[in-house]
mmCIF file of C-alpha atoms and ligand atoms in Angstrom:
data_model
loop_
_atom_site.group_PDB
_atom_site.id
_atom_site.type_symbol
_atom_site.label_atom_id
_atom_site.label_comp_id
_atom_site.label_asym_id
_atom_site.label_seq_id
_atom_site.Cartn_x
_atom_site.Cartn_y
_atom_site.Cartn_z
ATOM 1 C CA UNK A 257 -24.272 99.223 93.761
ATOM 2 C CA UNK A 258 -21.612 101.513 94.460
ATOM 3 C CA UNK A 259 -22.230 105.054 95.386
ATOM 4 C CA UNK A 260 -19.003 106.989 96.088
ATOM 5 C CA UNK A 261 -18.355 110.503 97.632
ATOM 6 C CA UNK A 262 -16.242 113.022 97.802
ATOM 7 C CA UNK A 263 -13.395 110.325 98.201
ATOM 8 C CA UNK A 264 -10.011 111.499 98.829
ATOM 9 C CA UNK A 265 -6.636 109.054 99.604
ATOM 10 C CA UNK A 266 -3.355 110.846 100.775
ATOM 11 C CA UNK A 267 -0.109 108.630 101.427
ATOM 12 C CA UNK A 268 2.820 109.551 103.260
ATOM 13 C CA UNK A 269 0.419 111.499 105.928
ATOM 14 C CA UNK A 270 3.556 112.159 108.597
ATOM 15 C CA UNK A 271 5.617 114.384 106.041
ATOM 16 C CA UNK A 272 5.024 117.591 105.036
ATOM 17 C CA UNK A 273 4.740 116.930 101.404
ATOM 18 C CA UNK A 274 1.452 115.167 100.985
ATOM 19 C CA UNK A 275 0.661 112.666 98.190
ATOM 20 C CA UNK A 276 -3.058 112.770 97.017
ATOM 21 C CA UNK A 277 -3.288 109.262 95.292
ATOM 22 C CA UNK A 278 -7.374 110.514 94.768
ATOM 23 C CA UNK A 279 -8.243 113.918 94.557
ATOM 24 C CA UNK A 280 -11.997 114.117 95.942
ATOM 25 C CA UNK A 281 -14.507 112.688 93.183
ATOM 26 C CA UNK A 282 -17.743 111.044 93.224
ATOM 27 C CA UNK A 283 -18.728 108.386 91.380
ATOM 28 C CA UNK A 284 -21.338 105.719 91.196
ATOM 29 C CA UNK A 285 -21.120 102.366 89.557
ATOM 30 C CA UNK A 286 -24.012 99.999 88.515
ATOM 31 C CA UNK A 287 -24.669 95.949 89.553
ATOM 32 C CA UNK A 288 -23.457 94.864 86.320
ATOM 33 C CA UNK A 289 -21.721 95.754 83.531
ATOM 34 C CA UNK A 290 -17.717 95.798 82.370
ATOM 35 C CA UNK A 291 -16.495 99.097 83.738
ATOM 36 C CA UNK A 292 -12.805 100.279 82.427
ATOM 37 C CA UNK A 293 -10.686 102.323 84.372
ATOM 38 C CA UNK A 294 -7.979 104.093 82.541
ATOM 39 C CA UNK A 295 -4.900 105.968 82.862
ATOM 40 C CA UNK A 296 -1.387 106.473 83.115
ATOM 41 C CA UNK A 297 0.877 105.190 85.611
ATOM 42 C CA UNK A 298 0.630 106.489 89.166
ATOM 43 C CA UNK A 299 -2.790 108.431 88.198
ATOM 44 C CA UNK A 300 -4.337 106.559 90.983
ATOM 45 C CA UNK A 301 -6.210 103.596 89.347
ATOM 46 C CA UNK A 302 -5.460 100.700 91.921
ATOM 47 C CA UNK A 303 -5.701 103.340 95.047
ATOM 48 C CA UNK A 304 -9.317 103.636 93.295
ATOM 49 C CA UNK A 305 -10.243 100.110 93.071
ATOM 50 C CA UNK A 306 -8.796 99.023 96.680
ATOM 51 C CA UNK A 307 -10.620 101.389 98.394
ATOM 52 C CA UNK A 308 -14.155 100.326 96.626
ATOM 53 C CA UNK A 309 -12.684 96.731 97.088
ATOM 54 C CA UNK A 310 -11.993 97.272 101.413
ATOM 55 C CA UNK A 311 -8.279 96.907 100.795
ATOM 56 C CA UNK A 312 -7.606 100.150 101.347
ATOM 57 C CA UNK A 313 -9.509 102.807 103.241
ATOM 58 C CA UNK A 314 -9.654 106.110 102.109
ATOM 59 C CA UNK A 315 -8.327 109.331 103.543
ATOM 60 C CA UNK A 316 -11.433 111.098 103.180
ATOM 61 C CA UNK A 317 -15.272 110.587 101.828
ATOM 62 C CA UNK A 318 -17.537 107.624 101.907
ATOM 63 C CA UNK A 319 -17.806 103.343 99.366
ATOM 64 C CA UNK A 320 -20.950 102.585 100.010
ATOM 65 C CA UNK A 321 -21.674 99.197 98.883
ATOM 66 C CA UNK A 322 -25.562 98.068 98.614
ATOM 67 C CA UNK A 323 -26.273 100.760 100.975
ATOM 68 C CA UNK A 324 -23.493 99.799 103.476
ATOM 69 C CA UNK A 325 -20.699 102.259 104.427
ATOM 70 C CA UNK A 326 -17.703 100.181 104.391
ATOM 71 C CA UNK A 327 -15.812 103.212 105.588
ATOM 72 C CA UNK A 328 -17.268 102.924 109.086
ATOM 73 C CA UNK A 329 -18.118 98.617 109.624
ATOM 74 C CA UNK A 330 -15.869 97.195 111.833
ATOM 75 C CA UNK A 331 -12.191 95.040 109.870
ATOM 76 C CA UNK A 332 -14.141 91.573 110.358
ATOM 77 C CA UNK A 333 -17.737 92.899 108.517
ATOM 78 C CA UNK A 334 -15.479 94.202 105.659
ATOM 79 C CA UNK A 335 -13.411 90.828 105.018
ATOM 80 C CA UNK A 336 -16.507 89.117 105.311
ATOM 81 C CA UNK A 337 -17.844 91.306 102.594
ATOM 82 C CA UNK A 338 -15.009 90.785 100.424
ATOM 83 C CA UNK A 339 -14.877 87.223 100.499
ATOM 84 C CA UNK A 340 -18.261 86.427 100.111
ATOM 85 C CA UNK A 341 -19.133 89.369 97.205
ATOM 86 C CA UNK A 342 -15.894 90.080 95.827
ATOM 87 C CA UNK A 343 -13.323 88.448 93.439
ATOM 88 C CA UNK A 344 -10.129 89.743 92.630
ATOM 89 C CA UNK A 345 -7.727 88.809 89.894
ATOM 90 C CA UNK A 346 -4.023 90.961 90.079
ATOM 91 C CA UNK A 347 -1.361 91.820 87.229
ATOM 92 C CA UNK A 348 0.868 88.622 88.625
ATOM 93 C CA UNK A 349 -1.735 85.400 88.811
ATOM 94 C CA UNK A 350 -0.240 84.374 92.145
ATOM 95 C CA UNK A 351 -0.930 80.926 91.884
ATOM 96 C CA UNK A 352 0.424 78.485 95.062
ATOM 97 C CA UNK A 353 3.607 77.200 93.489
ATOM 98 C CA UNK A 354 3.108 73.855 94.510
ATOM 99 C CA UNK A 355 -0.114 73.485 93.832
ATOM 100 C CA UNK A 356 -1.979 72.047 90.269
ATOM 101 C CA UNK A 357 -4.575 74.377 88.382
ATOM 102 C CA UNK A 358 -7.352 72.591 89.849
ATOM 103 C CA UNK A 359 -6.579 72.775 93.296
ATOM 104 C CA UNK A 360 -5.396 76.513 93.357
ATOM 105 C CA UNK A 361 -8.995 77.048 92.410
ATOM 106 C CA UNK A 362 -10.575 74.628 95.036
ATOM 107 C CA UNK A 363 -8.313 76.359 97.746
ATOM 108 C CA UNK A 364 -10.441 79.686 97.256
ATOM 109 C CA UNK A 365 -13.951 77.773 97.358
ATOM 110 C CA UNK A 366 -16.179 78.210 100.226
ATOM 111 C CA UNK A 367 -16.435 74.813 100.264
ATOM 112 C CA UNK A 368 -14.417 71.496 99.122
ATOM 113 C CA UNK A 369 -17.636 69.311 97.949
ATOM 114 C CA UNK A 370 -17.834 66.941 95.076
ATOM 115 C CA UNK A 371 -19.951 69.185 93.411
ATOM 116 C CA UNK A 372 -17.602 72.254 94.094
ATOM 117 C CA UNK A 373 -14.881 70.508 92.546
ATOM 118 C CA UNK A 374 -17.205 69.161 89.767
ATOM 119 C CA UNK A 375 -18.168 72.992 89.483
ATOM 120 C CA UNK A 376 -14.346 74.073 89.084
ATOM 121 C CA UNK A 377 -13.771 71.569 86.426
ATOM 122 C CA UNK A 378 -16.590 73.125 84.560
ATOM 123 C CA UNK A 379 -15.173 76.021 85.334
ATOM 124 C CA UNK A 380 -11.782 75.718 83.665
ATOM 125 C CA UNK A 381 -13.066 73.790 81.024
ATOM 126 C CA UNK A 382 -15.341 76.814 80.072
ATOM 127 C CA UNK A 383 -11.908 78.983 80.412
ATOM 128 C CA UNK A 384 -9.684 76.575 77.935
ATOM 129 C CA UNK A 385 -8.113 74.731 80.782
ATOM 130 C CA UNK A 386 -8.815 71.011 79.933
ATOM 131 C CA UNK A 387 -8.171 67.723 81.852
ATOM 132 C CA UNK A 388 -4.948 67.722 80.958
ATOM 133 C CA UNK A 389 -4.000 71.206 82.449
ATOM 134 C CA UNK A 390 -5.645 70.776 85.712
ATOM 135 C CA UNK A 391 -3.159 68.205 86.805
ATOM 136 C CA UNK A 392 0.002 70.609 86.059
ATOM 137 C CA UNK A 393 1.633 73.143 88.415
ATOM 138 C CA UNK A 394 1.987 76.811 87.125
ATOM 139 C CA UNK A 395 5.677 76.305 86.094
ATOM 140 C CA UNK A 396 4.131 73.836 83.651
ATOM 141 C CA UNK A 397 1.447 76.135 82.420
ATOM 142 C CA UNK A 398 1.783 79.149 80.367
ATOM 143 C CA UNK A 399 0.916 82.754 81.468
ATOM 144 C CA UNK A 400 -1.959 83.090 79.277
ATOM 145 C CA UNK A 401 -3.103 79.462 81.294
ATOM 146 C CA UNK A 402 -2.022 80.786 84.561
ATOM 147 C CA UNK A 403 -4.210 83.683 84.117
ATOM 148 C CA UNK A 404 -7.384 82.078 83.053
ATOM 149 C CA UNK A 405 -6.756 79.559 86.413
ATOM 150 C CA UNK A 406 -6.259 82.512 88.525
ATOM 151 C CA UNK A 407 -10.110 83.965 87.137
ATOM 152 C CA UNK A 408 -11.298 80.842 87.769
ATOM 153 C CA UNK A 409 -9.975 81.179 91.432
ATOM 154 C CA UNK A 410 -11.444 84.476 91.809
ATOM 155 C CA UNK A 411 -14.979 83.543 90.100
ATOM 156 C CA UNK A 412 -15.572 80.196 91.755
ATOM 157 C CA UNK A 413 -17.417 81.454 94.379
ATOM 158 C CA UNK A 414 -19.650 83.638 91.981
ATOM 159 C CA UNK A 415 -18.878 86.931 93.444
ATOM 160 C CA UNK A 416 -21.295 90.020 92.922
ATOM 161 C CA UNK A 417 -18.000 92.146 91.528
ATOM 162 C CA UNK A 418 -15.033 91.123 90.179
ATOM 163 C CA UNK A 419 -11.913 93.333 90.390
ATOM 164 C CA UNK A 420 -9.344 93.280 87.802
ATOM 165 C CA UNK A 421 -6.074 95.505 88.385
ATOM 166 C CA UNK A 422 -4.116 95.450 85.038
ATOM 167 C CA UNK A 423 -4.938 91.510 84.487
ATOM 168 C CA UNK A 424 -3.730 91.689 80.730
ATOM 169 C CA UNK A 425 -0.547 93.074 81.757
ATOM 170 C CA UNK A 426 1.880 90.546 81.354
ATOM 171 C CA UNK A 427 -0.179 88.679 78.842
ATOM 172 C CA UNK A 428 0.369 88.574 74.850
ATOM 173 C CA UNK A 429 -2.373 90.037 72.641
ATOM 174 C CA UNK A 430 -4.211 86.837 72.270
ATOM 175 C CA UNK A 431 -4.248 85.781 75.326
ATOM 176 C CA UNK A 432 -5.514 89.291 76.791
ATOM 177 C CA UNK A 433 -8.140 89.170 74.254
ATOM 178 C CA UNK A 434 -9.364 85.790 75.593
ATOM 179 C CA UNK A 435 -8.949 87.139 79.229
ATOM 180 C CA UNK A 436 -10.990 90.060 78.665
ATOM 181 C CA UNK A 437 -13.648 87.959 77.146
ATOM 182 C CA UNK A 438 -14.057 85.919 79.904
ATOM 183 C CA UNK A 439 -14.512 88.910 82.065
ATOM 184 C CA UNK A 440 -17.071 90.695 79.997
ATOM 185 C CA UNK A 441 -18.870 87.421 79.715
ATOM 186 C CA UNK A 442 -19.334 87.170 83.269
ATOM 187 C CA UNK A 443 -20.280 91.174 83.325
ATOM 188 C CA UNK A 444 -23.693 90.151 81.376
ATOM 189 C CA UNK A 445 -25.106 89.760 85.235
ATOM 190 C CA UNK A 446 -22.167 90.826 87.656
ATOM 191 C CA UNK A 447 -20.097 93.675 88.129
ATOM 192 C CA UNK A 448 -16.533 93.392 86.254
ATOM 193 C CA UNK A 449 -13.975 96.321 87.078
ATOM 194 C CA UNK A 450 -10.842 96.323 85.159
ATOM 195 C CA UNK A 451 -7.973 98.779 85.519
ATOM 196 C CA UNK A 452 -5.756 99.130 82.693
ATOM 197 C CA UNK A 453 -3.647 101.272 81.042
ATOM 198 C CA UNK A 454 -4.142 99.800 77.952
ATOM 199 C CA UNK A 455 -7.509 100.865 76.085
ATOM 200 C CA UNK A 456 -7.278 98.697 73.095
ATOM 201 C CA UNK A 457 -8.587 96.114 75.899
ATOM 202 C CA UNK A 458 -11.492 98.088 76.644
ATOM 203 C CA UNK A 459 -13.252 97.731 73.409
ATOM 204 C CA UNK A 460 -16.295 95.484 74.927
ATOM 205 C CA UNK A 461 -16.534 97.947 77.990
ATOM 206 C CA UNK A 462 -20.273 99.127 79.010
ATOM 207 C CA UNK A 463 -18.210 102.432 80.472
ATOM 208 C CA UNK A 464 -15.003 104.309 80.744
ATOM 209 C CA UNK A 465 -13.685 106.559 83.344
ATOM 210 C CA UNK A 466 -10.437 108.060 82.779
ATOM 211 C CA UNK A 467 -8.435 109.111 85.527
ATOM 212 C CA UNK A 468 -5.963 111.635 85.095
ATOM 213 C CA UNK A 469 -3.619 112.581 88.577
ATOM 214 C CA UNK A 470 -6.138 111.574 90.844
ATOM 215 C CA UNK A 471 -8.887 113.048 89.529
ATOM 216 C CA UNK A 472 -11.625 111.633 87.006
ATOM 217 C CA UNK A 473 -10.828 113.551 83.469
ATOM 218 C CA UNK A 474 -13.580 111.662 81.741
ATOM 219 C CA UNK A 475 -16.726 109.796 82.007
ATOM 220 C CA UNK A 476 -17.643 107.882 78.774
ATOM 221 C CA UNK A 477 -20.889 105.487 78.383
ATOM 222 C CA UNK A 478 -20.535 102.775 75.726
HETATM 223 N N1 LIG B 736 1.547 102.584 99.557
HETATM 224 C C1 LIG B 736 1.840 103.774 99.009
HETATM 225 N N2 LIG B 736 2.567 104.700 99.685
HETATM 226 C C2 LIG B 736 2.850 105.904 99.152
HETATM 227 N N3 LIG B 736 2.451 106.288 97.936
HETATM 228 C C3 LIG B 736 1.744 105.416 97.192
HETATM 229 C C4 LIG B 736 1.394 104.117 97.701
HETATM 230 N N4 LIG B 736 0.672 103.474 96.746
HETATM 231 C C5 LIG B 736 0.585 104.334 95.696
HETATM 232 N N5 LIG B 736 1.216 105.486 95.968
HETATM 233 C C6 LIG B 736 1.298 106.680 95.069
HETATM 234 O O1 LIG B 736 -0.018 107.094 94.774
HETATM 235 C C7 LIG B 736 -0.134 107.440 93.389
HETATM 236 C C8 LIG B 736 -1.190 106.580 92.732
HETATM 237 O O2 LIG B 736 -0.732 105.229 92.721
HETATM 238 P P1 LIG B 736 -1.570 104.017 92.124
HETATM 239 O O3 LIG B 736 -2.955 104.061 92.663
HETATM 240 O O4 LIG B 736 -0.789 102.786 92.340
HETATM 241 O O5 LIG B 736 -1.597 104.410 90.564
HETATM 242 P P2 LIG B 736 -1.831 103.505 89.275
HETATM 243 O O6 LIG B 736 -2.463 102.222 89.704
HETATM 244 O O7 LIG B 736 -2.708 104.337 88.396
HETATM 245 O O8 LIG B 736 -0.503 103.288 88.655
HETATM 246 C C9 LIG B 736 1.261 107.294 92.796
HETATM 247 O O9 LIG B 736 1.907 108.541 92.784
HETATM 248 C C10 LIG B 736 1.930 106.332 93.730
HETATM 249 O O10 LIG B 736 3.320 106.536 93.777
HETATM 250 MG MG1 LIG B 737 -1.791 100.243 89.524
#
């Protein structure tokens, strides 16, 4: 699904010092599965997954997704991309404020139907989020909730990959453990890609890749 090459991603190009976020890999990732990426801070992990996810474009090399470049489509063919095939849940659950659980997950449908909002019930239901919950804004919700409402945000429009950039990050043990089962639940026939720096998370991943300074240091299966 993925076929990456040669990629390279260098910030700060106008000084003299140059910062290689990625240090020229390949790598090529399957069209389902839960797929860990791990390392330390700053090793280049979210540079990684936002240029496979359009959100960033790299310095050098080629994301091919399904056999399209995305390095070379124009800005509107990639955002179309991205919201049709791709999910993304972040580190903070940035959840509208003002908004109650179930509508911050009807405000990233494709459409507003009956039977999308019947569908986003289900949803949240299936994620521990009952009647109750929907009704009540995120300051009324606890992380662990907030979390599982912001997957259900980023799922509801059944997107081929799911990205997921440290999403147990500010979460207790529990709680991460539920959020990670969610994800590798919905791995059994998409593509789930969580970043992490945490491998005790990672027990249920299909793969590992370990990135080390920009550079993959390891490539584990199982
Ligand atoms: N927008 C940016 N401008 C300059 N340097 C950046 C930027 N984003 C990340 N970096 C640098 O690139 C490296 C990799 O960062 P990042 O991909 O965020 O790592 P990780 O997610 O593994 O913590 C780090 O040294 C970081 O400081
Ligand atoms: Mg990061």
């Amino acid at each position: 699904m993925f076929e990456v090459k040669n990629i390279s991603m260098i910030y700060d190009m106008d000084t003299d010092e140059k910062m290689y976020a990625l240090k020229g890999f390949d790598l090529t990732l399957p069209d389902k599965g839960l797929i860990g990426i791990i390392g330390p801070s700053g090793s280049g992990k979210s540079t990684l997954m936002y240029c496979l996810s359009t959100l960033k474009k790299p310095t050098e090399g080629t994301v091919c997704y399904n056999g399209t470049e995305l390095t070379t489509i124009t800005d509107s063919e990639r955002e179309k991309i991205r919201r049709k095939e791709f999910g993304f849940v972040f580190q903070k659950h940035y959840l509208v404020p003002y908004m109650n659980a179930l509508d911050n997950v009807l405000v990233a449908a494709a459409d507003q139907s009956e039977e999308t909002k019947k569908r986003a019930k289900e949803f949240l239901a299936g994620l521990g989020l009952g009647e109750r919950e929907l009704s009540k804004r995120p300051a009324k919700l606890s992380g662990g909730q907030c979390q599982r409402a912001a997957i259900a945000r980023a799922m509801i429009n059944n997107p081929k990959v799911v990205f997921a950039d440290e999403p147990t990050a500010s979460l207790d043990h529990e709680n991460a453990f539920n959020v990670m089962r969610i994800l590798k639940s919905y791995s059994a026939d998409r593509l789930v890609l969580v970043v992490t720096h945490d491998r005790s998370i990672l027990n249920e991943a299909d793969r590992i890749i370990e990135i080390w300074d920009g550079e993959i240091s390891r490539r584990e299966t199982e």
